[in-house]
Amino acid sequence: MLRFLFRRDLTESNVSRFVRHFSLEANSVQKKQVPVSCNDSEDNSKVLIRFPSKFYQHSFDSFESMIAKEKSDAKSYILIEDKTNGKLDSIPKEALEKILDSSITQMYKYHLGSRGYCLVKLDDYENFADRNNKNFQHQSFPVYARMFSLLPNSLKLIKDELSTEPVVIPDLLRNRKCWLKFIHEKNNMDSNEFIDNLVNSVLLNEVEAKLRFFLINQFEELLCTGPFNRCQVYPFGSSVNGFGWNQSDIDLFLTPETLKSPKDNAYGLTSASSQNIAGDNNDTKRVLQMLHGIINEFVPAVKDVNAILMARVPIIKFDSIASGLNVDLSFFLDSRDSGIDIAHVLYEYSRLDVRVVKLMIFVKLWAMQQGITRSAPGVWINSFGLMMLVVHFLQVRSPPLLPPISHLNVIYDPYQASVTKQTNDLCYDYKTPFMTLLKEFFDHYARFEFENYGCNVSDGLLIKKPSSNSALYIQNPTHRYLNVSKNVQNTELAKLVLIARASHDIISRGDHVSSLLKPFSRKSINIGDLY
């Protein structure tokens, strides 16, 4: 027997909710499915090539198509929690179809520690929903959701169909930490093989990505009703930027649909609406306060719901029990303020060259292990700032691996610098081994003149710091007048430089790359130089 956790009535408008495609100019890099020649030369260094990738999120044609396809597919999924003491693991597809009385297109079984789940894609979700809209837990508030509990009496229907073969079900909690064993176990792999295994163990795979979009669809169906019925929920950050870790938080934002202005209506009619929203922090706080109550009271399988309204970007934080992940939900009147454009840029970069993915993932792990970045905000560089340092290095090295952000035509930028190099003036490097790139990265920032210069990732340029007030200057690619690393203090920047120098020395003497992911001693990096 299946039982709903909550209930909400389905309507045709909810099922066919508009999926927005983020617009790009026609000559955007993501539109190009073949190598793009910078000129008529046969020299491969003059060709900007996108290499085939084995990573799941790189299998889509574009950033927009990935989000649209995943959100569309998620409308056919349900999530089943095992309440049968582990018997769900042994239920084959045909037997589960008998329990659901529905044809299954795809299914993903997974564990979160002792809890078992199955993410199921149904061939006809609407028919299933019509037949199963009254099975609720006793005394629960009847709000419809796509999450079910599989109870022991369900097994009566299929008692002779349970699989007797050993079944290996992935434990997502264990998998999200398995990269640690590569560091601490005796390593017989060479450095390149180690990097490959490390990246594969960290990046989002298909089930992790599908689970995230299932939750996005669940939140959208539960939140985007009533006064929010013209809003949508979208992901940004690591869930969609092509560099996502399987243990990363789920970053979401709620935003209104793009609506026609009254002058576009031939009959001159407009709908009655509530008071105007200016889109400032006070409006954002009011919206999030309302959403906080809805999530806390009515959304199933969440806990520790907190509204953090005094932050620079107010958010609602909560834990998703069914995914074992933290969720941050924000509200933006204009989606361009959300970070979706930056996620788009990084996604395009992640698809250009697998070495970019390897370097980004390794540097993020290295910085986390060495205490350069931390999970909480503070006076140290954050994950986004670190990613911009990697991007800038790959833009300014000679020859570059990445084009300037302005060449991707993803971000509308009225301040685009006139001195930006044209694409046909750039030669790209497709030959340098990854370990050489890693060594160059450490050397680059061990020698970088942070006191005088900053990073312009929009144009791929080294620039003079506009002010000496900040230890580290990284120009914000979406708002050029902002410094994304304004919070970083001198001691934290000096720590980054010292650890980069020590890391360069370790690689130069031929030590295994895994040693860079073990925290350095204070003596090994001359930590006293910081004080």
PDB file of C-alpha atoms in Angstrom, residues 27 35 49 136 160 181 189 255 265 307 321 330 364 401 409 422 478 516:
ATOM      1  CA  ASN A  27      26.151  33.496 -31.820  1.00  0.00           C
ATOM      2  CA  PRO A  35      34.444  23.389 -33.508  1.00  0.00           C
ATOM      3  CA  ILE A  49      36.767  23.481 -29.578  1.00  0.00           C
ATOM      4  CA  PHE A 136      -2.946  10.094   3.285  1.00  0.00           C
ATOM      5  CA  ASP A 160       6.645 -14.445  -4.746  1.00  0.00           C
ATOM      6  CA  LYS A 181      39.371   7.459   1.004  1.00  0.00           C
ATOM      7  CA  MET A 189      47.582   5.125  -8.811  1.00  0.00           C
ATOM      8  CA  THR A 255      11.024  34.501  -9.373  1.00  0.00           C
ATOM      9  CA  ASN A 265      -3.215  43.652 -24.491  1.00  0.00           C
ATOM     10  CA  ALA A 307      14.499  32.339   7.608  1.00  0.00           C
ATOM     11  CA  ILE A 321      15.349  14.678   4.435  1.00  0.00           C
ATOM     12  CA  SER A 330      15.957  33.072  -2.172  1.00  0.00           C
ATOM     13  CA  LYS A 364      38.169  23.524  -4.553  1.00  0.00           C
ATOM     14  CA  LEU A 401      42.388  27.673 -22.091  1.00  0.00           C
ATOM     15  CA  ASN A 409      27.375  36.397 -24.875  1.00  0.00           C
ATOM     16  CA  GLN A 422      38.755  39.662 -30.157  1.00  0.00           C
ATOM     17  CA  THR A 478      27.536  40.661 -13.544  1.00  0.00           C
ATOM     18  CA  LEU A 516      48.191  18.319  -1.523  1.00  0.00           C
TER      19      LEU A 516
END
